[in-house]
PDB file of C-alpha atoms in Angstrom:
ATOM      1  CA  MET A   1       0.000   0.000   0.000  1.00 52.00           C
ATOM      2  CA  SER A   2       2.442   2.644  -1.095  1.00 57.00           C
ATOM      3  CA  SER A   3       1.346   6.107  -2.064  1.00 65.00           C
ATOM      4  CA  THR A   4       3.479   6.255  -5.200  1.00 67.00           C
ATOM      5  CA  PRO A   5       1.648   5.520  -8.427  1.00 65.00           C
ATOM      6  CA  ARG A   6       2.703   2.523 -10.448  1.00 71.00           C
ATOM      7  CA  ALA A   7       4.568   3.173 -13.644  1.00 69.00           C
ATOM      8  CA  THR A   8       2.558   2.150 -16.666  1.00 71.00           C
ATOM      9  CA  PRO A   9       4.441  -0.272 -18.882  1.00 74.00           C
ATOM     10  CA  GLN A  10       5.614   1.257 -22.127  1.00 77.00           C
ATOM     11  CA  ARG A  11       3.931  -0.253 -25.149  1.00 79.00           C
ATOM     12  CA  LEU A  12       6.128  -1.413 -27.996  1.00 71.00           C
ATOM     13  CA  THR A  13       5.567  -0.316 -31.561  1.00 77.00           C
ATOM     14  CA  LEU A  14       4.917  -2.898 -34.242  1.00 79.00           C
ATOM     15  CA  GLU A  15       8.450  -2.435 -35.585  1.00 76.00           C
ATOM     16  CA  GLU A  16       9.912  -3.092 -32.138  1.00 77.00           C
ATOM     17  CA  LYS A  17       7.790  -6.220 -31.667  1.00 84.00           C
ATOM     18  CA  VAL A  18       8.912  -7.548 -35.046  1.00 83.00           C
ATOM     19  CA  TRP A  19      12.527  -6.763 -34.145  1.00 81.00           C
ATOM     20  CA  PHE A  20      12.288  -8.593 -30.805  1.00 86.00           C
ATOM     21  CA  ASP A  21      10.654 -11.647 -32.401  1.00 89.00           C
ATOM     22  CA  ARG A  22      13.201 -11.758 -35.194  1.00 89.00           C
ATOM     23  CA  ARG A  23      16.075 -11.337 -32.729  1.00 89.00           C
ATOM     24  CA  ARG A  24      14.791 -14.194 -30.561  1.00 92.00           C
ATOM     25  CA  LYS A  25      14.414 -16.500 -33.572  1.00 93.00           C
ATOM     26  CA  ASP A  26      17.858 -15.580 -34.904  1.00 92.00           C
ATOM     27  CA  ILE A  27      19.472 -16.187 -31.521  1.00 92.00           C
ATOM     28  CA  GLU A  28      17.796 -19.580 -31.163  1.00 94.00           C
ATOM     29  CA  TYR A  29      18.787 -20.606 -34.686  1.00 95.00           C
ATOM     30  CA  CYS A  30      22.365 -19.297 -34.656  1.00 93.00           C
ATOM     31  CA  SER A  31      23.058 -20.660 -31.174  1.00 94.00           C
ATOM     32  CA  GLY A  32      21.800 -24.079 -32.216  1.00 95.00           C
ATOM     33  CA  VAL A  33      23.796 -24.114 -35.429  1.00 95.00           C
ATOM     34  CA  GLY A  34      26.893 -22.824 -33.646  1.00 95.00           C
ATOM     35  CA  GLY A  35      26.576 -25.470 -30.958  1.00 95.00           C
ATOM     36  CA  ALA A  36      26.137 -28.217 -33.541  1.00 95.00           C
ATOM     37  CA  VAL A  37      29.137 -27.046 -35.549  1.00 95.00           C
ATOM     38  CA  GLY A  38      31.234 -26.744 -32.397  1.00 94.00           C
ATOM     39  CA  ALA A  39      30.258 -30.247 -31.323  1.00 94.00           C
ATOM     40  CA  ALA A  40      30.984 -31.680 -34.767  1.00 95.00           C
ATOM     41  CA  ILE A  41      34.408 -30.059 -34.989  1.00 93.00           C
ATOM     42  CA  THR A  42      35.506 -31.065 -31.508  1.00 93.00           C
ATOM     43  CA  ALA A  43      34.108 -34.580 -31.972  1.00 91.00           C
ATOM     44  CA  ALA A  44      36.039 -34.990 -35.213  1.00 92.00           C
ATOM     45  CA  ILE A  45      39.248 -33.747 -33.620  1.00 90.00           C
ATOM     46  CA  THR A  46      38.989 -35.853 -30.464  1.00 90.00           C
ATOM     47  CA  ILE A  47      37.914 -39.031 -32.258  1.00 88.00           C
ATOM     48  CA  LEU A  48      40.955 -38.887 -34.507  1.00 88.00           C
ATOM     49  CA  GLY A  49      43.333 -38.446 -31.585  1.00 84.00           C
ATOM     50  CA  PRO A  50      44.240 -40.874 -28.797  1.00 88.00           C
ATOM     51  CA  PHE A  51      42.025 -39.233 -26.173  1.00 88.00           C
ATOM     52  CA  PRO A  52      40.148 -41.010 -23.371  1.00 92.00           C
ATOM     53  CA  LYS A  53      36.341 -40.963 -23.499  1.00 91.00           C
ATOM     54  CA  ARG A  54      36.140 -38.508 -20.621  1.00 93.00           C
ATOM     55  CA  VAL A  55      38.344 -35.985 -22.434  1.00 91.00           C
ATOM     56  CA  GLN A  56      36.287 -36.456 -25.597  1.00 91.00           C
ATOM     57  CA  PHE A  57      33.071 -35.812 -23.702  1.00 93.00           C
ATOM     58  CA  PHE A  58      34.319 -32.615 -22.082  1.00 94.00           C
ATOM     59  CA  ALA A  59      35.868 -31.393 -25.332  1.00 93.00           C
ATOM     60  CA  ILE A  60      32.585 -31.901 -27.172  1.00 93.00           C
ATOM     61  CA  ALA A  61      30.646 -30.198 -24.368  1.00 95.00           C
ATOM     62  CA  GLY A  62      33.087 -27.293 -24.502  1.00 95.00           C
ATOM     63  CA  GLY A  63      32.684 -27.104 -28.279  1.00 95.00           C
ATOM     64  CA  ILE A  64      28.915 -26.912 -27.847  1.00 95.00           C
ATOM     65  CA  VAL A  65      29.243 -24.079 -25.328  1.00 96.00           C
ATOM     66  CA  ILE A  66      31.768 -22.142 -27.403  1.00 95.00           C
ATOM     67  CA  GLY A  67      29.850 -22.677 -30.649  1.00 95.00           C
ATOM     68  CA  GLY A  68      26.547 -21.736 -29.035  1.00 95.00           C
ATOM     69  CA  GLY A  69      28.075 -18.612 -27.525  1.00 95.00           C
ATOM     70  CA  THR A  70      29.563 -17.638 -30.861  1.00 95.00           C
ATOM     71  CA  GLY A  71      26.197 -18.138 -32.557  1.00 94.00           C
ATOM     72  CA  TYR A  72      24.515 -16.026 -29.893  1.00 94.00           C
ATOM     73  CA  LEU A  73      26.995 -13.190 -30.366  1.00 94.00           C
ATOM     74  CA  TYR A  74      26.632 -13.363 -34.151  1.00 94.00           C
ATOM     75  CA  ALA A  75      22.827 -13.191 -33.965  1.00 93.00           C
ATOM     76  CA  ASP A  76      22.965 -10.366 -31.427  1.00 91.00           C
ATOM     77  CA  ASN A  77      25.330  -8.438 -33.699  1.00 92.00           C
ATOM     78  CA  LYS A  78      22.891  -8.881 -36.598  1.00 90.00           C
ATOM     79  CA  ALA A  79      20.075  -7.583 -34.380  1.00 87.00           C
ATOM     80  CA  LEU A  80      22.133  -4.527 -33.445  1.00 86.00           C
ATOM     81  CA  GLU A  81      22.711  -3.768 -37.126  1.00 86.00           C
ATOM     82  CA  ARG A  82      18.947  -4.005 -37.685  1.00 82.00           C
ATOM     83  CA  VAL A  83      18.346  -1.544 -34.840  1.00 80.00           C
ATOM     84  CA  GLN A  84      20.713   0.919 -36.456  1.00 79.00           C
ATOM     85  CA  ASP A  85      18.936   0.477 -39.800  1.00 78.00           C
ATOM     86  CA  LEU A  86      15.558   0.843 -38.098  1.00 75.00           C
ATOM     87  CA  SER A  87      16.692   3.993 -36.319  1.00 74.00           C
ATOM     88  CA  ALA A  88      18.000   5.492 -39.558  1.00 73.00           C
ATOM     89  CA  SER A  89      14.787   4.704 -41.440  1.00 75.00           C
ATOM     90  CA  SER A  90      12.725   6.101 -38.566  1.00 75.00           C
ATOM     91  CA  ASN A  91      14.697   9.360 -38.665  1.00 75.00           C
ATOM     92  CA  LEU A  92      14.269   9.564 -42.436  1.00 75.00           C
ATOM     93  CA  ARG A  93      10.540   8.949 -42.085  1.00 78.00           C
ATOM     94  CA  LYS A  94      10.256  11.746 -39.511  1.00 80.00           C
ATOM     95  CA  GLN A  95      12.210  14.127 -41.750  1.00 82.00           C
ATOM     96  CA  TYR A  96      10.020  13.245 -44.734  1.00 80.00           C
ATOM     97  CA  GLN A  97       6.846  13.822 -42.709  1.00 83.00           C
ATOM     98  CA  GLN A  98       8.217  17.179 -41.548  1.00 86.00           C
ATOM     99  CA  ILE A  99       8.924  18.222 -45.157  1.00 87.00           C
ATOM    100  CA  GLU A 100       5.428  17.161 -46.220  1.00 87.00           C
ATOM    101  CA  MET A 101       3.871  19.145 -43.366  1.00 87.00           C
ATOM    102  CA  GLU A 102       5.912  22.202 -44.351  1.00 88.00           C
ATOM    103  CA  LYS A 103       4.749  21.851 -47.969  1.00 86.00           C
ATOM    104  CA  LYS A 104       1.107  21.617 -46.863  1.00 87.00           C
ATOM    105  CA  ALA A 105       1.535  24.617 -44.581  1.00 86.00           C
ATOM    106  CA  ALA A 106       3.088  26.604 -47.434  1.00 85.00           C
ATOM    107  CA  LYS A 107       0.176  25.717 -49.754  1.00 83.00           C
ATOM    108  CA  THR A 108      -2.468  26.698 -47.219  1.00 84.00           C
ATOM    109  CA  SER A 109      -0.776  30.017 -46.435  1.00 80.00           C
ATOM    110  CA  LYS A 110      -0.772  31.084 -50.128  1.00 69.00           C
TER     111      LYS A 110
END
């Protein structure tokens, strides 16, 4: 029972929702592919060498973690590039709308 009002949650725009969904899907996909590639590479390397099963297991697990982390970072980097593109297009859209409003204002004042 505090006297401070609750902050209303900020609603996301459609572009932001699409960006979040796409980012989540990219991260899931790239992390999975990265983990699979990491596991395949480390499995191939450890199977060819004279390593005990325990070392092979931990090497493959490490390859999964490293590959998954690399995939996550790659997908997150792609999402950041999309944010920059989205921000640039949003600024251009605002500038275009401002120019159109100025044109309409100039026509109505004549």
